[in-house]
Amino acid sequence: MIRVKELKVKICSSEKKSIDVVKACFNRIKKVEPKIKAFLKLNEENSLKQAEKIDNLNIKKGLLEGIPIGIKDNIMVKGESMTSASKYLYNYISPYDATVIEKLKSAGAIFIGRTNMDEFAMGGSTETSAYQKTANPWNVEFIPGGSSGGSAAAVSAGMVPFALGSDTGGSIRQPASFCGIVGYKPSYGLISRYGACALASSFDQIGTLSKTVIDSALLTSVIAGKDYRDPVCQPNDWIDYTYDLDSSSVCALRTIKLGIPKQFRDYKTDFEIAKYFNDAVNKLELECSQIIEIDVPAYKYVPALYKVIMCAEVSANIATFDGIRYGYRSPNGKDLNDEYAKSRTESLGDEVKKRILFGTYVLEAKNYHKYYNKAQKVRTLLINQLTDAYKKCDFIFTPATLQMPVRFGNVLPEECDIFLIAANLAGLPGITVPCSFTSSGMPMGVHFMGPRFSDQKLFKMASAFEKISNFNIDKYPIL
Ligand code: GLN
């Protein structure tokens, strides 16, 4: 599979046909999907028809004309099903396009299929999907991470060149790192959330998963930008995020200052992750980047903060799933309240129920100040400490996760993703870039997190790192 950037040039100049690219995707899918199970739905017939139409165009002016993409199953495509991997939405047909889908349609992208995920994006392994478990392409006995595990596995296994995911607490960047690809979560407000199934609205962002940084930047150039339908979306002018991500960008490392939180030492980190992260630091120093230690004491509150605020927002957002308006309706309800209760009891998974219960608890009048309000105050403390840290460095640099992916059924420690989750709590952009393969043959990644709306600079940093890392992006898992 060649990169999107090259595909785009070749398809636009008619050197390559979109239909051949789409066929190649489906050939690969037919070969490896039975082992990986990354997709909940595939659109072979429509994709081929669309590719044929694009090949017949004289002028191909869309930024992604004829290029296949995978879409996480919590983003609406008009007239198509969207399950969010929940039994509750088993029969739901999207009444409109999400803004990112509108933009992708006008750019000429081809929607190959809907990728699997944790139910309503709650989880970090894709195991809470009501429909199937997705495997990690580097070792099918291991989790791909989550919640965007289907998108990560599909890209990593070469079934699609790139995919969309959503990231509320690391859900793009953690699976991307577990599967050896690039995962990017934008600054809060850079990409419209309109038409994405809400999890925790003050954290949620749609973002990208791809083999290379430049492909994520290209996709971001298409989907970012103002949208009056998402009130938090910023009215920025159009930006070409791929600008200047060329070979000369390694020079940019010379002027970069990276901050490593001293709190990193407080956590148990996988031995090889620590070792390869150290190697990455040494490589950056060789390129004359300055590495400093920063102090962000509020990191220790990240897991608790995230849990309280996320669950509170979940309980409010999921309240619309009552079995009356749309989705699963229990045939066993005796009256209205019983109908609500049974529809939810029979269709929602344990993880979702647990979060609704906890979220409702922290929002109860007697608990609100003790938990929710306090968490919001500590969130501000974290934001202030990170703002101070950025006075001393350009980016915060950490391993993507503190542990490697586990076998199905095993649970990762709660602090595994804390450096990713901090970005959601503070609305900051973060990108994970593959760094090394460990002795188990599984990939690991590093994470760069920048100040709010430093996304363009962040892509430059990640692209420069990609060039000096030893990770072979042309290597695909043998399946
Ligand atoms: N692991 C996080 C959670 O379960 C990820 C959520 C997300 O980013 N969608 O809440």
Short mmCIF file of N, CA and C in Angstrom, two decimals, residues 89-241:
data_model
loop_
_atom_site.label_atom_id
_atom_site.label_comp_id
_atom_site.label_asym_id
_atom_site.label_seq_id
_atom_site.Cartn_x
_atom_site.Cartn_y
_atom_site.Cartn_z
N LEU A 89 -28.07 0.76 19.18
CA LEU A 89 -28.23 1.43 17.88
C LEU A 89 -28.22 0.43 16.71
N TYR A 90 -28.63 -0.82 16.98
CA TYR A 90 -28.50 -1.87 15.95
C TYR A 90 -29.25 -1.53 14.66
N ASN A 91 -30.34 -0.73 14.78
CA ASN A 91 -31.16 -0.45 13.59
C ASN A 91 -31.13 1.03 13.20
N TYR A 92 -30.16 1.76 13.73
CA TYR A 92 -30.15 3.22 13.53
C TYR A 92 -29.60 3.59 12.15
N ILE A 93 -30.32 4.43 11.45
CA ILE A 93 -29.84 4.94 10.15
C ILE A 93 -29.61 6.44 10.30
N SER A 94 -28.42 6.89 9.95
CA SER A 94 -28.08 8.30 10.16
C SER A 94 -28.93 9.22 9.28
N PRO A 95 -29.58 10.21 9.89
CA PRO A 95 -30.43 11.10 9.09
C PRO A 95 -29.64 12.20 8.36
N TYR A 96 -28.40 12.40 8.73
CA TYR A 96 -27.61 13.44 8.05
C TYR A 96 -26.13 13.09 8.12
N ASP A 97 -25.34 13.84 7.36
CA ASP A 97 -23.89 13.64 7.37
C ASP A 97 -23.25 14.43 8.49
N ALA A 98 -22.28 13.83 9.16
CA ALA A 98 -21.44 14.60 10.08
C ALA A 98 -20.68 15.62 9.23
N THR A 99 -20.26 16.72 9.85
CA THR A 99 -19.52 17.75 9.09
C THR A 99 -18.27 17.15 8.45
N VAL A 100 -17.55 16.32 9.20
CA VAL A 100 -16.32 15.74 8.62
C VAL A 100 -16.63 14.88 7.40
N ILE A 101 -17.82 14.24 7.42
CA ILE A 101 -18.22 13.39 6.28
C ILE A 101 -18.57 14.27 5.08
N GLU A 102 -19.30 15.35 5.35
CA GLU A 102 -19.60 16.31 4.26
C GLU A 102 -18.31 16.74 3.59
N LYS A 103 -17.33 17.09 4.43
CA LYS A 103 -16.06 17.60 3.89
C LYS A 103 -15.33 16.51 3.12
N LEU A 104 -15.36 15.29 3.65
CA LEU A 104 -14.68 14.19 2.94
C LEU A 104 -15.38 13.88 1.62
N LYS A 105 -16.72 13.99 1.63
CA LYS A 105 -17.46 13.75 0.38
C LYS A 105 -17.06 14.79 -0.66
N SER A 106 -17.01 16.07 -0.26
CA SER A 106 -16.64 17.06 -1.29
C SER A 106 -15.18 16.93 -1.69
N ALA A 107 -14.35 16.32 -0.85
CA ALA A 107 -12.95 16.12 -1.25
C ALA A 107 -12.79 14.88 -2.13
N GLY A 108 -13.87 14.07 -2.27
CA GLY A 108 -13.82 12.92 -3.17
C GLY A 108 -13.35 11.61 -2.53
N ALA A 109 -13.33 11.55 -1.18
CA ALA A 109 -12.88 10.31 -0.53
C ALA A 109 -13.92 9.20 -0.68
N ILE A 110 -13.46 7.97 -0.63
CA ILE A 110 -14.36 6.81 -0.79
C ILE A 110 -14.46 6.05 0.53
N PHE A 111 -15.70 5.91 1.03
CA PHE A 111 -15.90 5.27 2.34
C PHE A 111 -15.98 3.75 2.18
N ILE A 112 -14.87 3.10 2.52
CA ILE A 112 -14.75 1.66 2.34
C ILE A 112 -15.61 0.87 3.32
N GLY A 113 -15.70 1.37 4.56
CA GLY A 113 -16.49 0.64 5.54
C GLY A 113 -16.43 1.29 6.90
N ARG A 114 -17.20 0.70 7.84
CA ARG A 114 -17.31 1.23 9.19
C ARG A 114 -16.48 0.38 10.13
N THR A 115 -15.64 1.05 10.92
CA THR A 115 -14.71 0.29 11.74
C THR A 115 -15.24 0.04 13.16
N ASN A 116 -14.80 -1.10 13.68
CA ASN A 116 -15.24 -1.54 15.01
C ASN A 116 -14.65 -0.65 16.11
N MET A 117 -15.25 -0.69 17.27
CA MET A 117 -14.85 0.21 18.36
C MET A 117 -15.39 -0.34 19.67
N ASP A 118 -14.94 0.22 20.79
CA ASP A 118 -15.59 -0.09 22.06
C ASP A 118 -16.99 0.54 22.03
N GLU A 119 -17.93 -0.11 22.72
CA GLU A 119 -19.31 0.39 22.71
C GLU A 119 -19.35 1.87 23.12
N PHE A 120 -19.93 2.70 22.28
CA PHE A 120 -20.00 4.16 22.50
C PHE A 120 -18.63 4.75 22.84
N ALA A 121 -17.59 4.11 22.35
CA ALA A 121 -16.20 4.58 22.56
C ALA A 121 -15.76 4.49 24.02
N MET A 122 -16.41 3.62 24.80
CA MET A 122 -16.03 3.45 26.21
C MET A 122 -15.16 2.22 26.35
N GLY A 123 -13.87 2.45 26.45
CA GLY A 123 -12.95 1.33 26.62
C GLY A 123 -11.63 1.62 25.95
N GLY A 124 -10.69 0.74 26.19
CA GLY A 124 -9.36 0.95 25.61
C GLY A 124 -8.84 -0.33 24.97
N SER A 125 -9.77 -1.18 24.51
CA SER A 125 -9.33 -2.46 23.94
C SER A 125 -10.18 -2.95 22.78
N THR A 126 -11.30 -2.25 22.52
CA THR A 126 -12.28 -2.64 21.51
C THR A 126 -13.00 -3.94 21.90
N GLU A 127 -12.77 -4.39 23.14
CA GLU A 127 -13.46 -5.62 23.58
C GLU A 127 -14.90 -5.36 24.03
N THR A 128 -15.24 -4.07 24.30
CA THR A 128 -16.61 -3.83 24.77
C THR A 128 -17.59 -3.67 23.59
N SER A 129 -17.10 -3.82 22.35
CA SER A 129 -18.01 -3.80 21.19
C SER A 129 -19.05 -4.91 21.39
N ALA A 130 -20.32 -4.57 21.08
CA ALA A 130 -21.37 -5.59 21.24
C ALA A 130 -21.30 -6.61 20.12
N TYR A 131 -20.48 -6.36 19.10
CA TYR A 131 -20.54 -7.21 17.91
C TYR A 131 -19.37 -8.16 17.71
N GLN A 132 -18.16 -7.68 17.93
CA GLN A 132 -17.00 -8.56 17.65
C GLN A 132 -15.76 -8.00 18.33
N LYS A 133 -14.77 -8.86 18.44
CA LYS A 133 -13.48 -8.41 18.99
C LYS A 133 -12.53 -8.21 17.82
N THR A 134 -11.81 -7.11 17.83
CA THR A 134 -10.82 -6.85 16.78
C THR A 134 -9.45 -7.27 17.32
N ALA A 135 -8.64 -7.87 16.44
CA ALA A 135 -7.32 -8.34 16.88
C ALA A 135 -6.23 -7.36 16.49
N ASN A 136 -5.14 -7.38 17.24
CA ASN A 136 -3.97 -6.56 16.88
C ASN A 136 -3.24 -7.26 15.72
N PRO A 137 -3.07 -6.57 14.60
CA PRO A 137 -2.45 -7.23 13.43
C PRO A 137 -1.03 -7.73 13.69
N TRP A 138 -0.34 -7.19 14.69
CA TRP A 138 1.04 -7.63 14.94
C TRP A 138 1.08 -8.91 15.74
N ASN A 139 -0.01 -9.21 16.43
CA ASN A 139 -0.16 -10.50 17.11
C ASN A 139 -1.63 -10.64 17.44
N VAL A 140 -2.29 -11.54 16.73
CA VAL A 140 -3.76 -11.58 16.80
C VAL A 140 -4.29 -12.08 18.15
N GLU A 141 -3.40 -12.47 19.04
CA GLU A 141 -3.88 -12.86 20.37
C GLU A 141 -3.95 -11.66 21.31
N PHE A 142 -3.53 -10.51 20.82
CA PHE A 142 -3.47 -9.32 21.66
C PHE A 142 -4.51 -8.29 21.23
N ILE A 143 -4.88 -7.43 22.17
CA ILE A 143 -5.84 -6.35 21.86
C ILE A 143 -5.17 -5.31 20.94
N PRO A 144 -6.02 -4.65 20.10
CA PRO A 144 -5.46 -3.59 19.26
C PRO A 144 -5.47 -2.26 19.99
N GLY A 145 -6.00 -2.23 21.21
CA GLY A 145 -6.23 -0.97 21.91
C GLY A 145 -7.61 -0.45 21.53
N GLY A 146 -7.96 0.69 22.08
CA GLY A 146 -9.28 1.22 21.78
C GLY A 146 -9.46 2.61 22.34
N SER A 147 -10.57 3.24 22.07
CA SER A 147 -11.73 2.62 21.49
C SER A 147 -11.70 2.54 19.96
N SER A 148 -10.80 3.27 19.29
CA SER A 148 -10.78 3.22 17.82
C SER A 148 -9.94 2.03 17.32
N GLY A 149 -10.10 0.88 17.95
CA GLY A 149 -9.26 -0.28 17.62
C GLY A 149 -9.49 -0.78 16.20
N GLY A 150 -10.72 -0.67 15.70
CA GLY A 150 -11.01 -1.12 14.33
C GLY A 150 -10.26 -0.26 13.31
N SER A 151 -10.31 1.05 13.51
CA SER A 151 -9.62 1.97 12.59
C SER A 151 -8.11 1.71 12.63
N ALA A 152 -7.57 1.55 13.84
CA ALA A 152 -6.12 1.35 13.98
C ALA A 152 -5.69 0.04 13.32
N ALA A 153 -6.45 -1.02 13.57
CA ALA A 153 -6.08 -2.33 13.02
C ALA A 153 -6.21 -2.31 11.49
N ALA A 154 -7.26 -1.65 10.98
CA ALA A 154 -7.48 -1.63 9.53
C ALA A 154 -6.32 -0.92 8.82
N VAL A 155 -5.86 0.18 9.39
CA VAL A 155 -4.75 0.92 8.77
C VAL A 155 -3.46 0.13 8.91
N SER A 156 -3.24 -0.37 10.11
CA SER A 156 -2.00 -1.09 10.39
C SER A 156 -1.86 -2.34 9.51
N ALA A 157 -2.99 -3.03 9.27
CA ALA A 157 -2.93 -4.26 8.47
C ALA A 157 -2.97 -3.97 6.97
N GLY A 158 -3.00 -2.69 6.58
CA GLY A 158 -2.96 -2.34 5.16
C GLY A 158 -4.29 -2.50 4.45
N MET A 159 -5.41 -2.50 5.21
CA MET A 159 -6.72 -2.66 4.56
C MET A 159 -7.23 -1.33 4.02
N VAL A 160 -6.86 -0.23 4.67
CA VAL A 160 -7.16 1.12 4.18
C VAL A 160 -5.94 2.00 4.43
N PRO A 161 -5.73 3.01 3.60
CA PRO A 161 -4.54 3.86 3.84
C PRO A 161 -4.67 4.73 5.08
N PHE A 162 -5.87 5.15 5.40
CA PHE A 162 -6.07 5.91 6.63
C PHE A 162 -7.51 5.81 7.09
N ALA A 163 -7.78 6.33 8.29
CA ALA A 163 -9.13 6.19 8.85
C ALA A 163 -9.41 7.33 9.82
N LEU A 164 -10.72 7.50 10.08
CA LEU A 164 -11.13 8.47 11.10
C LEU A 164 -11.40 7.73 12.40
N GLY A 165 -11.10 8.40 13.50
CA GLY A 165 -11.43 7.86 14.81
C GLY A 165 -11.96 8.98 15.67
N SER A 166 -12.25 8.68 16.92
CA SER A 166 -12.61 9.73 17.87
C SER A 166 -11.79 9.52 19.13
N ASP A 167 -11.49 10.62 19.80
CA ASP A 167 -10.58 10.56 20.94
C ASP A 167 -11.14 11.41 22.08
N THR A 168 -11.57 10.72 23.14
CA THR A 168 -12.13 11.39 24.31
C THR A 168 -11.16 11.30 25.48
N GLY A 169 -10.41 10.18 25.47
CA GLY A 169 -9.41 9.96 26.52
C GLY A 169 -8.32 9.06 25.97
N GLY A 170 -7.84 9.41 24.78
CA GLY A 170 -6.74 8.65 24.19
C GLY A 170 -7.16 7.63 23.14
N SER A 171 -8.44 7.61 22.77
CA SER A 171 -8.96 6.53 21.94
C SER A 171 -8.45 6.45 20.50
N ILE A 172 -7.78 7.50 20.03
CA ILE A 172 -7.13 7.38 18.72
C ILE A 172 -5.67 7.03 18.95
N ARG A 173 -5.05 7.76 19.88
CA ARG A 173 -3.59 7.68 20.01
C ARG A 173 -3.14 6.38 20.65
N GLN A 174 -3.92 5.85 21.60
CA GLN A 174 -3.50 4.59 22.25
C GLN A 174 -3.56 3.41 21.28
N PRO A 175 -4.69 3.19 20.55
CA PRO A 175 -4.67 2.08 19.59
C PRO A 175 -3.67 2.29 18.45
N ALA A 176 -3.49 3.56 18.04
CA ALA A 176 -2.51 3.81 16.97
C ALA A 176 -1.14 3.35 17.45
N SER A 177 -0.82 3.67 18.68
CA SER A 177 0.48 3.28 19.22
C SER A 177 0.59 1.75 19.35
N PHE A 178 -0.46 1.12 19.83
CA PHE A 178 -0.46 -0.36 19.96
C PHE A 178 -0.34 -1.05 18.59
N CYS A 179 -0.81 -0.38 17.54
CA CYS A 179 -0.80 -1.02 16.22
C CYS A 179 0.32 -0.49 15.32
N GLY A 180 1.17 0.39 15.83
CA GLY A 180 2.33 0.84 15.05
C GLY A 180 2.03 1.84 13.95
N ILE A 181 1.06 2.72 14.20
CA ILE A 181 0.74 3.76 13.21
C ILE A 181 0.68 5.14 13.89
N VAL A 182 0.39 6.17 13.10
CA VAL A 182 0.31 7.53 13.64
C VAL A 182 -1.14 7.83 14.06
N GLY A 183 -1.31 8.37 15.26
CA GLY A 183 -2.66 8.74 15.72
C GLY A 183 -2.66 10.18 16.18
N TYR A 184 -3.61 10.95 15.69
CA TYR A 184 -3.61 12.39 15.99
C TYR A 184 -4.97 12.84 16.54
N LYS A 185 -4.91 13.50 17.69
CA LYS A 185 -6.10 14.18 18.24
C LYS A 185 -5.87 15.68 18.17
N PRO A 186 -6.77 16.40 17.50
CA PRO A 186 -6.57 17.85 17.35
C PRO A 186 -6.84 18.61 18.63
N SER A 187 -6.49 19.88 18.63
CA SER A 187 -6.90 20.80 19.69
C SER A 187 -8.42 20.77 19.77
N TYR A 188 -8.95 20.91 20.98
CA TYR A 188 -10.40 20.95 21.14
C TYR A 188 -10.95 22.16 20.36
N GLY A 189 -11.85 21.90 19.42
CA GLY A 189 -12.43 23.00 18.66
C GLY A 189 -11.83 23.18 17.27
N LEU A 190 -10.89 22.30 16.90
CA LEU A 190 -10.28 22.45 15.57
C LEU A 190 -11.10 21.72 14.50
N ILE A 191 -11.69 20.59 14.92
CA ILE A 191 -12.47 19.78 13.97
C ILE A 191 -13.89 19.65 14.53
N SER A 192 -14.87 19.86 13.68
CA SER A 192 -16.26 19.83 14.13
C SER A 192 -16.66 18.46 14.66
N ARG A 193 -17.42 18.47 15.76
CA ARG A 193 -17.93 17.20 16.31
C ARG A 193 -19.36 16.94 15.85
N TYR A 194 -19.90 17.84 15.03
CA TYR A 194 -21.30 17.70 14.60
C TYR A 194 -21.47 16.38 13.83
N GLY A 195 -22.42 15.57 14.31
CA GLY A 195 -22.66 14.29 13.64
C GLY A 195 -21.83 13.15 14.18
N ALA A 196 -21.07 13.41 15.25
CA ALA A 196 -20.36 12.30 15.90
C ALA A 196 -21.13 11.95 17.16
N CYS A 197 -21.22 10.68 17.45
CA CYS A 197 -21.97 10.22 18.62
C CYS A 197 -21.21 10.67 19.88
N ALA A 198 -21.88 11.48 20.71
CA ALA A 198 -21.17 12.09 21.84
C ALA A 198 -20.87 11.09 22.94
N LEU A 199 -19.68 11.19 23.49
CA LEU A 199 -19.32 10.41 24.69
C LEU A 199 -19.23 11.42 25.84
N ALA A 200 -18.15 12.17 25.90
CA ALA A 200 -18.02 13.23 26.91
C ALA A 200 -17.71 14.51 26.13
N SER A 201 -18.72 15.36 26.02
CA SER A 201 -18.66 16.45 25.06
C SER A 201 -17.53 17.45 25.28
N SER A 202 -17.06 17.61 26.52
CA SER A 202 -16.00 18.60 26.73
C SER A 202 -14.62 18.02 26.42
N PHE A 203 -14.56 16.73 26.05
CA PHE A 203 -13.29 16.09 25.67
C PHE A 203 -13.28 15.62 24.22
N ASP A 204 -14.45 15.23 23.70
CA ASP A 204 -14.53 14.54 22.40
C ASP A 204 -13.90 15.33 21.26
N GLN A 205 -13.11 14.67 20.46
CA GLN A 205 -12.65 15.24 19.19
C GLN A 205 -12.54 14.11 18.16
N ILE A 206 -12.86 14.44 16.92
CA ILE A 206 -12.61 13.50 15.83
C ILE A 206 -11.16 13.71 15.39
N GLY A 207 -10.48 12.63 15.02
CA GLY A 207 -9.10 12.77 14.58
C GLY A 207 -8.73 11.68 13.60
N THR A 208 -7.43 11.53 13.37
CA THR A 208 -6.98 10.70 12.25
C THR A 208 -6.05 9.56 12.67
N LEU A 209 -6.08 8.48 11.88
CA LEU A 209 -5.14 7.37 12.04
C LEU A 209 -4.56 7.07 10.67
N SER A 210 -3.23 7.01 10.58
CA SER A 210 -2.61 6.82 9.26
C SER A 210 -1.23 6.20 9.43
N LYS A 211 -0.63 5.79 8.32
CA LYS A 211 0.71 5.21 8.40
C LYS A 211 1.76 6.29 8.64
N THR A 212 1.52 7.48 8.10
CA THR A 212 2.55 8.52 8.21
C THR A 212 1.94 9.82 8.74
N VAL A 213 2.83 10.68 9.22
CA VAL A 213 2.38 11.97 9.77
C VAL A 213 1.79 12.83 8.65
N ILE A 214 2.41 12.82 7.49
CA ILE A 214 1.93 13.69 6.41
C ILE A 214 0.51 13.29 5.97
N ASP A 215 0.21 12.00 6.05
CA ASP A 215 -1.15 11.56 5.68
C ASP A 215 -2.18 12.05 6.70
N SER A 216 -1.80 12.07 7.96
CA SER A 216 -2.71 12.61 8.98
C SER A 216 -2.89 14.12 8.76
N ALA A 217 -1.81 14.77 8.38
CA ALA A 217 -1.87 16.22 8.15
C ALA A 217 -2.77 16.52 6.94
N LEU A 218 -2.66 15.69 5.93
CA LEU A 218 -3.49 15.88 4.72
C LEU A 218 -4.97 15.71 5.07
N LEU A 219 -5.26 14.64 5.80
CA LEU A 219 -6.65 14.39 6.18
C LEU A 219 -7.18 15.52 7.06
N THR A 220 -6.33 16.02 7.94
CA THR A 220 -6.74 17.13 8.82
C THR A 220 -7.03 18.38 7.99
N SER A 221 -6.23 18.62 6.95
CA SER A 221 -6.47 19.79 6.09
C SER A 221 -7.88 19.71 5.50
N VAL A 222 -8.36 18.49 5.26
CA VAL A 222 -9.70 18.35 4.66
C VAL A 222 -10.81 18.51 5.70
N ILE A 223 -10.62 17.93 6.88
CA ILE A 223 -11.76 17.87 7.81
C ILE A 223 -11.79 18.99 8.85
N ALA A 224 -10.69 19.73 9.02
CA ALA A 224 -10.67 20.77 10.05
C ALA A 224 -11.40 22.01 9.56
N GLY A 225 -11.68 22.90 10.48
CA GLY A 225 -12.21 24.20 10.06
C GLY A 225 -13.57 24.51 10.64
N LYS A 226 -13.96 25.76 10.47
CA LYS A 226 -15.15 26.27 11.14
C LYS A 226 -16.42 25.52 10.76
N ASP A 227 -17.34 25.50 11.73
CA ASP A 227 -18.63 24.88 11.51
C ASP A 227 -19.62 25.48 12.50
N TYR A 228 -20.58 26.21 12.00
CA TYR A 228 -21.52 26.89 12.91
C TYR A 228 -22.37 25.89 13.69
N ARG A 229 -22.38 24.61 13.24
CA ARG A 229 -23.23 23.63 13.93
C ARG A 229 -22.55 23.02 15.16
N ASP A 230 -21.26 23.27 15.31
CA ASP A 230 -20.58 22.86 16.55
C ASP A 230 -20.13 24.13 17.25
N PRO A 231 -20.80 24.48 18.35
CA PRO A 231 -20.53 25.77 18.99
C PRO A 231 -19.10 25.94 19.49
N VAL A 232 -18.37 24.85 19.71
CA VAL A 232 -16.99 25.04 20.20
C VAL A 232 -15.96 25.07 19.06
N CYS A 233 -16.46 24.88 17.83
CA CYS A 233 -15.54 24.84 16.69
C CYS A 233 -15.06 26.26 16.36
N GLN A 234 -13.76 26.42 16.27
CA GLN A 234 -13.18 27.76 16.09
C GLN A 234 -13.28 28.24 14.64
N PRO A 235 -13.49 29.53 14.46
CA PRO A 235 -13.66 30.05 13.08
C PRO A 235 -12.33 30.32 12.38
N ASN A 236 -11.42 29.34 12.42
CA ASN A 236 -10.10 29.56 11.80
C ASN A 236 -10.17 29.50 10.28
N ASP A 237 -9.24 30.18 9.61
CA ASP A 237 -9.15 30.09 8.15
C ASP A 237 -8.59 28.73 7.77
N TRP A 238 -8.77 28.37 6.49
CA TRP A 238 -8.28 27.07 6.03
C TRP A 238 -6.76 27.01 6.13
N ILE A 239 -6.27 25.88 6.62
CA ILE A 239 -4.82 25.72 6.76
C ILE A 239 -4.39 24.45 6.03
N ASP A 240 -3.28 24.54 5.33
CA ASP A 240 -2.70 23.35 4.72
C ASP A 240 -1.71 22.76 5.73
N TYR A 241 -2.15 21.74 6.44
CA TYR A 241 -1.30 21.17 7.49
C TYR A 241 -0.12 20.38 6.94
#
